[in-house]
Short mmCIF file of C-alpha atoms in Angstrom, two decimals:
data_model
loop_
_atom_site.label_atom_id
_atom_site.label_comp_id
_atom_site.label_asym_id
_atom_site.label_seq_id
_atom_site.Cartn_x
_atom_site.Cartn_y
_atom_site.Cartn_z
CA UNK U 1 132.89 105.40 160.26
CA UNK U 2 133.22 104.18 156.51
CA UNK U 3 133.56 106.54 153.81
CA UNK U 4 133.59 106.23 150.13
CA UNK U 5 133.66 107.58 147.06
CA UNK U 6 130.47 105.61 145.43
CA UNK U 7 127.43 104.50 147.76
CA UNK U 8 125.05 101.46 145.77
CA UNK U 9 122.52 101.28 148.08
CA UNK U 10 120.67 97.99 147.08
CA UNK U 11 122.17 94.55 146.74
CA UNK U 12 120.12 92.95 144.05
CA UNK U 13 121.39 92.35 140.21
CA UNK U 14 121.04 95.79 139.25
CA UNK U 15 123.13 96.88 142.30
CA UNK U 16 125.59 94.36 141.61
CA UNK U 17 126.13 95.31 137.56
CA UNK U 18 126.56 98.88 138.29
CA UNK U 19 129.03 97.62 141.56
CA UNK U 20 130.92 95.42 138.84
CA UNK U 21 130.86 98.06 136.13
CA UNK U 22 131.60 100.68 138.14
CA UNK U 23 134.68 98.77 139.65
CA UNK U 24 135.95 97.87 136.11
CA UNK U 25 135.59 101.59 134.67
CA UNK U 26 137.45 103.71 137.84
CA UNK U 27 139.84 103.16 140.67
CA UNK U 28 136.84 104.72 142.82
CA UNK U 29 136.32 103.44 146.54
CA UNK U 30 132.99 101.58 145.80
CA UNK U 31 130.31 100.29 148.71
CA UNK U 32 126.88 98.14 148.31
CA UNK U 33 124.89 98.11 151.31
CA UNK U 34 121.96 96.13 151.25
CA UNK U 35 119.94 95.18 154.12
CA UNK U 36 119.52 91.11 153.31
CA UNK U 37 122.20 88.87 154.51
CA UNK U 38 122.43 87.65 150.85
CA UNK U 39 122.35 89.61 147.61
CA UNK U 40 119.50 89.16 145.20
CA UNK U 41 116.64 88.38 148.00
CA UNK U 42 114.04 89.78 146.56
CA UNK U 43 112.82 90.69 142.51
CA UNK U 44 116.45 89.05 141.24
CA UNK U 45 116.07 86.27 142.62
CA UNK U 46 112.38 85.91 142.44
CA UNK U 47 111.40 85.32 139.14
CA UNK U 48 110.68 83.07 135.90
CA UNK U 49 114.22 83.63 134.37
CA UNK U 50 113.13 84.11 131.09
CA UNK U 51 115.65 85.85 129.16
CA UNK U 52 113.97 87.43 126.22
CA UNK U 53 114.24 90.51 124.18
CA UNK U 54 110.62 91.79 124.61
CA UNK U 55 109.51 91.08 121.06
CA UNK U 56 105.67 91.86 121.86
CA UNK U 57 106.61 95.43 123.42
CA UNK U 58 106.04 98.20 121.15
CA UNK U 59 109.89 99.59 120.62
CA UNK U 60 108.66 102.37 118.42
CA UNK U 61 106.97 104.06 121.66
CA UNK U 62 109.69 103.10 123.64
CA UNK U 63 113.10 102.98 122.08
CA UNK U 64 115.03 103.00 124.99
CA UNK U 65 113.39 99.80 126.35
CA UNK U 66 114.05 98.27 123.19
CA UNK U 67 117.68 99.16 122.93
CA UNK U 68 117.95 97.93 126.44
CA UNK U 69 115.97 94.58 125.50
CA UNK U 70 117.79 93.37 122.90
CA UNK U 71 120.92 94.29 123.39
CA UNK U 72 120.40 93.51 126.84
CA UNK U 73 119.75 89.56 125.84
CA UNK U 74 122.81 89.18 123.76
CA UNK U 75 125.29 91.05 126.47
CA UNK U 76 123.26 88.82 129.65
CA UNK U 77 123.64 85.52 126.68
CA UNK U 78 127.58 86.30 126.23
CA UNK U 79 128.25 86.88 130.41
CA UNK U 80 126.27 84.11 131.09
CA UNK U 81 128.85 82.36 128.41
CA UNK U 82 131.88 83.61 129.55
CA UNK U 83 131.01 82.73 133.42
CA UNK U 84 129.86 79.54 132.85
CA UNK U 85 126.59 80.06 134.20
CA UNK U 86 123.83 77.15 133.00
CA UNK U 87 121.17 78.59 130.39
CA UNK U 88 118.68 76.85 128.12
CA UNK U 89 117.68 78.55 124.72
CA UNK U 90 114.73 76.86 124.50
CA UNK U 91 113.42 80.12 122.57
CA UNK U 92 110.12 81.54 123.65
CA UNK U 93 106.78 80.97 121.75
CA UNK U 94 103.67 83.89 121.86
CA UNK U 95 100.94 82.17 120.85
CA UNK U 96 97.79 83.08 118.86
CA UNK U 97 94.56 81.40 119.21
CA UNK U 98 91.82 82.93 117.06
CA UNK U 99 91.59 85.80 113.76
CA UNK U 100 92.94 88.16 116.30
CA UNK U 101 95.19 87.12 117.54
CA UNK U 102 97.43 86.18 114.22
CA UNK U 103 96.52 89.66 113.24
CA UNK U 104 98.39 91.14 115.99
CA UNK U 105 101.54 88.32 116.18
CA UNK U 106 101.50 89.48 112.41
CA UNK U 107 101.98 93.17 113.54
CA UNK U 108 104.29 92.26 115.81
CA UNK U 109 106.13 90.29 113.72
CA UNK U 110 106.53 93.48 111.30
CA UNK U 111 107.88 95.60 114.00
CA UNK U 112 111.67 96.86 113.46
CA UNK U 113 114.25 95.62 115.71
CA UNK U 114 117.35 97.70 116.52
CA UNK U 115 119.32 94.94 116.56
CA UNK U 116 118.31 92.26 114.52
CA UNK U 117 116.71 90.23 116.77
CA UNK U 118 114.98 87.32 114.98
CA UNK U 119 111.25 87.04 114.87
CA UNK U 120 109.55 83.43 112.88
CA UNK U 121 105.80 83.71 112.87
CA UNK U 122 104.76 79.95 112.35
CA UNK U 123 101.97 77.97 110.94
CA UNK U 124 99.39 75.73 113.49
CA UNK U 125 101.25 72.47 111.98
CA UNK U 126 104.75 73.97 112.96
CA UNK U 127 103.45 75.21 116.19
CA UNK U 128 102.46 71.77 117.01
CA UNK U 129 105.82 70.33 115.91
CA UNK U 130 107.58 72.47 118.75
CA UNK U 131 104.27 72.70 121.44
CA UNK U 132 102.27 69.51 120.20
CA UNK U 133 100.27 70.13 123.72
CA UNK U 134 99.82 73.66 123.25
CA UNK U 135 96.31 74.76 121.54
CA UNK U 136 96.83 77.52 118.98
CA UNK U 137 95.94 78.98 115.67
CA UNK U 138 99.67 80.33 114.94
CA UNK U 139 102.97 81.68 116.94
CA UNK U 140 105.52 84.20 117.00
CA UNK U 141 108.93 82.06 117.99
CA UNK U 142 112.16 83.93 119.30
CA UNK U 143 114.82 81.43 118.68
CA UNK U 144 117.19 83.68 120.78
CA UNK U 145 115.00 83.66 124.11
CA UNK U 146 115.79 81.12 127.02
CA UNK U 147 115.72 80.37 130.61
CA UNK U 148 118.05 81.16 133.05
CA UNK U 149 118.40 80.97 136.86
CA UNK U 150 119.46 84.57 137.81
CA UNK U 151 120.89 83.71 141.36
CA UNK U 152 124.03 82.93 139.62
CA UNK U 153 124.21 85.79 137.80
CA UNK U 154 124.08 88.26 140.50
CA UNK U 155 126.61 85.63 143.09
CA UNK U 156 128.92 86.04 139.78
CA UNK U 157 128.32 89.70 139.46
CA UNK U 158 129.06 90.30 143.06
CA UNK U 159 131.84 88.11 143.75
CA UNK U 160 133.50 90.33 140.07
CA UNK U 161 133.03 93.64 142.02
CA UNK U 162 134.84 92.11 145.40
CA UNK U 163 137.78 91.12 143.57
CA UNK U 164 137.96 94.85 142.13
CA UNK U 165 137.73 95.91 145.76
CA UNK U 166 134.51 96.41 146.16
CA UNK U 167 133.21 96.14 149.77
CA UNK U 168 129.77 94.82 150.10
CA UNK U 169 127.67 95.54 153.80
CA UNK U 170 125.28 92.70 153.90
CA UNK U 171 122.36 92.64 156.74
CA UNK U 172 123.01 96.58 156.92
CA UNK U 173 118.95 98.03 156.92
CA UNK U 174 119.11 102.14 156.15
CA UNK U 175 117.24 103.92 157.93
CA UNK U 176 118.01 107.42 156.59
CA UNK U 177 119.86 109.29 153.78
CA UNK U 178 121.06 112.75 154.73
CA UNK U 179 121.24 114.30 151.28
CA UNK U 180 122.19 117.59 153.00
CA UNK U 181 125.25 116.65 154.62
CA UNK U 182 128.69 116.45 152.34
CA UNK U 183 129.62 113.74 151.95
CA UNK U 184 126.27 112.30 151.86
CA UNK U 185 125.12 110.77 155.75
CA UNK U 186 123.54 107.05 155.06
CA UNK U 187 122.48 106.08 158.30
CA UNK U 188 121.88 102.41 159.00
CA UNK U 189 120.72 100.17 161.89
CA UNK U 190 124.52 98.84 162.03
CA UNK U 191 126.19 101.96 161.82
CA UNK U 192 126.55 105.64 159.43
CA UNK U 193 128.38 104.95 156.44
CA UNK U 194 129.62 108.18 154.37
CA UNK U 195 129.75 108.59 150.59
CA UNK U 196 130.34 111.10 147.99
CA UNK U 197 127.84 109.72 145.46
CA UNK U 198 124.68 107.38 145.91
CA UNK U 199 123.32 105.31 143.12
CA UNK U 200 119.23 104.30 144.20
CA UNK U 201 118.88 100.32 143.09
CA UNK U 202 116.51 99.10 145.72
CA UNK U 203 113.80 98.06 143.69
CA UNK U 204 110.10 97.88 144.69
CA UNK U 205 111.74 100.79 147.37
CA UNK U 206 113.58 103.12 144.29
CA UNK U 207 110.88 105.66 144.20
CA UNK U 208 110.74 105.82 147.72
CA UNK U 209 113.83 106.50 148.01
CA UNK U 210 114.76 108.92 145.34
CA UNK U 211 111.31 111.09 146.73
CA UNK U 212 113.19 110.98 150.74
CA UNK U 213 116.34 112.44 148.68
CA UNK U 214 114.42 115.61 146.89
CA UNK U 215 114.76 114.05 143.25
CA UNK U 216 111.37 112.97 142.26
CA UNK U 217 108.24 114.19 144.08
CA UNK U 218 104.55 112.81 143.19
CA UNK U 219 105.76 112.25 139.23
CA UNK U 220 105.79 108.45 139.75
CA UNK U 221 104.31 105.86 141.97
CA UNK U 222 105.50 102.50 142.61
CA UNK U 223 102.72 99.63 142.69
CA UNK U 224 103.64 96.26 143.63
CA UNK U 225 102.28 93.22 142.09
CA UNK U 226 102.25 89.61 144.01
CA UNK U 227 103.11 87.13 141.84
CA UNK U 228 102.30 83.44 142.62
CA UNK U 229 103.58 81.29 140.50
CA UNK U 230 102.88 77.48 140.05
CA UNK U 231 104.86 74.32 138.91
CA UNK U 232 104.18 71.05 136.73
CA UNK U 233 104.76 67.81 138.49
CA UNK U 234 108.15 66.25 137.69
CA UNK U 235 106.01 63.77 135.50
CA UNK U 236 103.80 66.40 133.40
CA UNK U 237 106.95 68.45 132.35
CA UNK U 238 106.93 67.11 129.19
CA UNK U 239 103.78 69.24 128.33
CA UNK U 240 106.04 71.74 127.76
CA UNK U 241 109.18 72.06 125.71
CA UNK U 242 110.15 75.83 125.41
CA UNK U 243 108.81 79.15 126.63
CA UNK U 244 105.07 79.89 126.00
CA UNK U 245 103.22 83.07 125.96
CA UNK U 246 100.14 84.02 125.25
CA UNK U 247 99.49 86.78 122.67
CA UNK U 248 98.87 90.17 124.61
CA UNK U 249 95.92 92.12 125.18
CA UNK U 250 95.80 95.18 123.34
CA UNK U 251 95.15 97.31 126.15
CA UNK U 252 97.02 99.45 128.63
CA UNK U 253 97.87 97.10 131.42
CA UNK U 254 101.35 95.28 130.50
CA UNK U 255 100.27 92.25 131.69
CA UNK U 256 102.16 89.39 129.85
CA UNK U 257 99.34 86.62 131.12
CA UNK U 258 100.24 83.57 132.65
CA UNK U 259 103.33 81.90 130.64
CA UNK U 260 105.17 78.97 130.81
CA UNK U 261 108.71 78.78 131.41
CA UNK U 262 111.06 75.73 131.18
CA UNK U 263 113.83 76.61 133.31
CA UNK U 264 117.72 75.38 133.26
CA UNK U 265 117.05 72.99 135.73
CA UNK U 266 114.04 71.59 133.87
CA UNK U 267 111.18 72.51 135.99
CA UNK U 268 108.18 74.15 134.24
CA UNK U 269 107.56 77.17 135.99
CA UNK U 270 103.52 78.77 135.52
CA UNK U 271 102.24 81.93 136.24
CA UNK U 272 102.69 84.41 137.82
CA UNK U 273 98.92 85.71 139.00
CA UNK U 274 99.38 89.75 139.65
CA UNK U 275 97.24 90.84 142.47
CA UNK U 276 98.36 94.30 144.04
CA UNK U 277 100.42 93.23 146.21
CA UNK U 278 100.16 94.25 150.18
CA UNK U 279 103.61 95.78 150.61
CA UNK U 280 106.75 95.44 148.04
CA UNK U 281 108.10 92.49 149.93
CA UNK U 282 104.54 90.93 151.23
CA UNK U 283 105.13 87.24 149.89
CA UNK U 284 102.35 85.96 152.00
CA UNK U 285 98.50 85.63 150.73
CA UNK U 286 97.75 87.38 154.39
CA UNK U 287 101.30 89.60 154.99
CA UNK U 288 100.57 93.14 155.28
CA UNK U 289 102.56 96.50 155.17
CA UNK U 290 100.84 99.38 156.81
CA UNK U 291 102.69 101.77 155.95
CA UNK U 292 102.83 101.01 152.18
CA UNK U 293 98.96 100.39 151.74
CA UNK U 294 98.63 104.24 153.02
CA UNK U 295 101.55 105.48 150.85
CA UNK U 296 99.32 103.71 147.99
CA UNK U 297 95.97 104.94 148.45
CA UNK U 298 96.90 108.19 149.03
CA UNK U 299 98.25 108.69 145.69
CA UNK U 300 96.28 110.13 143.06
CA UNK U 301 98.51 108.30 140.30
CA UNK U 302 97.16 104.87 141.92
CA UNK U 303 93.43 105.89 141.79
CA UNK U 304 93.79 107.29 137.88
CA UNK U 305 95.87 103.84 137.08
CA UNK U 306 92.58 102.25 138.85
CA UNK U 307 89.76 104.38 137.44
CA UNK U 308 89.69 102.19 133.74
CA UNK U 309 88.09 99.44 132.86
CA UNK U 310 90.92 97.11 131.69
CA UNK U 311 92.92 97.92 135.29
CA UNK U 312 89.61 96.93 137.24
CA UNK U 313 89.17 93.46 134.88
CA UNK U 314 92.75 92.74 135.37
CA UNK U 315 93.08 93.48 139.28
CA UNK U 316 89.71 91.39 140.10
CA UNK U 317 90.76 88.12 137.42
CA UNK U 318 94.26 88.15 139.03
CA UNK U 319 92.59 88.38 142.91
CA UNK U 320 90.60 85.67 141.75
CA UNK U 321 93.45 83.39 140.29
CA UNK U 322 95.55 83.56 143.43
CA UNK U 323 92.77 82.47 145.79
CA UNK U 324 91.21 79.62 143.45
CA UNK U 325 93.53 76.84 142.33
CA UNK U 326 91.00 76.17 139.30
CA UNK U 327 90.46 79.52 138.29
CA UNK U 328 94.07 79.52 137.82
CA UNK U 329 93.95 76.25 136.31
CA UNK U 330 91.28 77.53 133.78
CA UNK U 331 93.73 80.28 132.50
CA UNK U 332 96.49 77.85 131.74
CA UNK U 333 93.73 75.36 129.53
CA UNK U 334 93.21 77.91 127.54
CA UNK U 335 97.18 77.18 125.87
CA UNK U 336 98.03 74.09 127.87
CA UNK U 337 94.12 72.07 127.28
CA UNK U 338 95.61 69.00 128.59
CA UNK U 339 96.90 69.71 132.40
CA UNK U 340 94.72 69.52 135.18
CA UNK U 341 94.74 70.71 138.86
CA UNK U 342 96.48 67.87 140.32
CA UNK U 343 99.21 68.51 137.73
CA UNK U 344 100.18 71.72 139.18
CA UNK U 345 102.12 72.20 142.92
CA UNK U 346 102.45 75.76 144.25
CA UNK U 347 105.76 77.18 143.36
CA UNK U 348 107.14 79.95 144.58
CA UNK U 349 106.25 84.17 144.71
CA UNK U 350 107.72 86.63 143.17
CA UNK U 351 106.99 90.86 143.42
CA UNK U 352 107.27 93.00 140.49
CA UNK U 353 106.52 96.65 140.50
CA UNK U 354 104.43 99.07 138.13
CA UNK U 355 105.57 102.54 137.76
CA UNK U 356 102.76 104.67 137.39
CA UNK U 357 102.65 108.36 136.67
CA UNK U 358 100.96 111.47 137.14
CA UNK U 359 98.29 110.76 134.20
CA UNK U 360 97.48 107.28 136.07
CA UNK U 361 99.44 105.31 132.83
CA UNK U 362 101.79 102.32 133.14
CA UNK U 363 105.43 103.85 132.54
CA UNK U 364 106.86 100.91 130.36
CA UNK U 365 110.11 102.69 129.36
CA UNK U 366 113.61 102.26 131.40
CA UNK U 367 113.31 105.31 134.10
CA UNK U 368 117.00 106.91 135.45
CA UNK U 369 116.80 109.90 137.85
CA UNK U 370 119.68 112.22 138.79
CA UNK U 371 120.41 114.39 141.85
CA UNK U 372 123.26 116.35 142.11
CA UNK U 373 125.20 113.47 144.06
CA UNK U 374 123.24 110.38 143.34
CA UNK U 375 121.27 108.21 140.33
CA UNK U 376 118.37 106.45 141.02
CA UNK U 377 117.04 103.10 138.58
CA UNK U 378 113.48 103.19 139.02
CA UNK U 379 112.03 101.23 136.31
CA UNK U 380 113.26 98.90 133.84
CA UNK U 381 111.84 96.17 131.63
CA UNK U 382 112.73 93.80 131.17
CA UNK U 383 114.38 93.28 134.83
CA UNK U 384 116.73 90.14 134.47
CA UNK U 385 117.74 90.57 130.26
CA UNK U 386 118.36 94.09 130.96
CA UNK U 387 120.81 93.72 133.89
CA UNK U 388 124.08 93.71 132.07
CA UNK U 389 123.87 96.14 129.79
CA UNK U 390 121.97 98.75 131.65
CA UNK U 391 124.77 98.32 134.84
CA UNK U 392 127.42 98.92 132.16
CA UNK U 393 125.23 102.23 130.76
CA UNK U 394 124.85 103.18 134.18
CA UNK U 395 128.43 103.27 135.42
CA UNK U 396 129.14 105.02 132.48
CA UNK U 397 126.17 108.00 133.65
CA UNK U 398 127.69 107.96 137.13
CA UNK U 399 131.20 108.27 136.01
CA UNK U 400 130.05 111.07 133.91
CA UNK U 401 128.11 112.92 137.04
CA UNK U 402 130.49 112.36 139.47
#
């Protein structure tokens, strides 16, 4: 029976920066069990790879998200540097197409930074200089944003914490978590492996499992989101030069619209749609998870998230835009007037999660629970920029705890 110090229970990037933090901070015996025979199968590997700093979140109401955002981009820039891990800044482009619009880039634009992150808002003329297929009135341009594909990232992060002695349990499913026991009892389908401490970085499962272990109890509620995302044909990607947003809606959903992204590798990545997703790892227009569909309609916190008017508009247009090619289509003319249906090739899907709370409102600050043996990452945004510096931060919290 194994037995260690440190339990990470979760093998995607967050699991690996805390494993490779962790391992560089202590001479503590270290274990990351994850239930995929590869790390980074699901959210870390599923997604646009835009590395950006978040310059249309409000960091006033949420400091610690913006403290994690931006210096979360240069830290994820300099590994990515140091590790010789391919990354485009392109820069990333919100874009403004009526009165306003401009007004809000404008108030965006005037927002503080905490660390100096740059911020250009541009005319229509420079716009088109950058984006001359792009239809907009002005633009908010982040020269520091880019593109990155974060399977490298977490294969480098992983393969760091194995050289520091970490052990890593790949294709290992748990089944339970005996908080009561000393050391803690994590019981999987390939054995029970003991630990002192558990740090909770599974993901769309975090709240899940942080409820089994007595830390949280109906406070938050995980709500996954199936995103489908599209791609231009090799001979359209030159409709699209950088990273392109669409200004935000100033309501409560944090729904960043369908984007464009121009990753490393050159493809032009579009999307993603965000139905509620059928279970956290239901891929599949049809695949279903029981158990999880209960779990959501039995919670109050979904049903008050539901109950406004801006949730409703946004579930039904994204249902819509993941069963209808050209109502997805539509959505992208509205920036990109030029591409048409047969321009676009279905990509692949990603899941990201919503944390909802007791009040039935979107939780859009970084969330860290403690237990008396074990820390549990339930939210962050944003996921990939983050990664770095919030594994370093929370090696640092464990170490602390332990």
């Amino acid at each position: 029976m194994a037995r260690y110090d440190i339990a990470i229970v979760g093998g995607g990037i967050y699991g690996c920066s805390v494993a490779k933090h962790l391992s560089e901070k202590s001479d503590k015996s270290i274990c990351v069990i994850e239930k995929e025979y590869h790390v980074g199968s699901h959210q870390s590997g599923r997604n646009s790879g835009v590395l950006t700093p978040g310059i249309v979140l409000d960091f006033e109401k949420n400091p610690r998200m913006g403290h994690f955002a931006e210096k979360g981009l240069r830290d994820i820039q300099e590994y990515c540097h140091e590790n010789n891990i391919h990354y485009k800044d392109y820069g990333l482009l919100v874009v403004a197409k009526n009165d306003e619009e401009e007004r809000r880039l404008e108030e965006i634009r005037d927002r503080k930074t905490q660390h100096g992150i740059e911020k250009q808002l541009l005319t229509e003329s420079e716009l088109a200089e950058k984006e001359p297929h792009i239809d907009g009135r002005a633009a908010l341009f982040a020269p520091e944003s880019g593109a990155v594909d974060s399977l490298p990232i977490v294969h480098s992060l992983a393969s760091e914490a194995m050289g520091n002695g970490v052990d890593f349990f790949l294709g290992y499913n748990v089944n339970s978590v005996d908080n009561e026991s000393n050391p803690i009892n994590i019981e999987t389908d390939k054995g029970d492996i003991k630990s002192s401490y558990l740090v909770n970085t599974t993901g769309a499962h975090a709240t899940k499992l942080a409820r089994e272990m007595g830390v949280v109890e109906n406070q938050y509620q995980a709500l996954p989101l199936r995103g489908q995302y599209y791609e231009l044909k090799p001979d359209k990607r030159d409709l699209i030069n950088t990273d392109v947003y669409p200004t935000p809606r100033p309501d409560r959903i944090e729904d960043v619209g369908i984007h464009f992204t121009r990753r490393p590798d050159n493809k032009v990545i579009i999307g993603p749609t965000g139905m509620i997703a059928l279970g956290p790892e239901a891929y599949g227009k049809t695949e279903v998870n029981f158990e999880k569909i209960v779990e959501t309609l039995s919670s109050s916190n979904f049903w008050k998230f539901m109950g406004s008017k801006e949730a409703m508009k946004s579930a039904w247009e994204n249902a819509n835009m993941v069963y209808s090619k050209s109502k997805f289509v539509s959505e992208c003319q509205r920036l990109l007037p030029g591409v048409k249906e047969s321009d676009l090739v279905e990509s692949y899907v990603g899941i990201i999660n919503y944390l909802i709370d007791d009040n039935g409102k979107q939780i859009k600050d970084p969330v860290f629970e403690y237990g008396e043996r074990s820390a549990h990452i339930l939210m962050v945004l944003p996921g990939v920029t983050s990664s770095i510096s919030i594994g370093d931060y929370m090696a640092d919290e464990i170490l602390q705890r332990y």
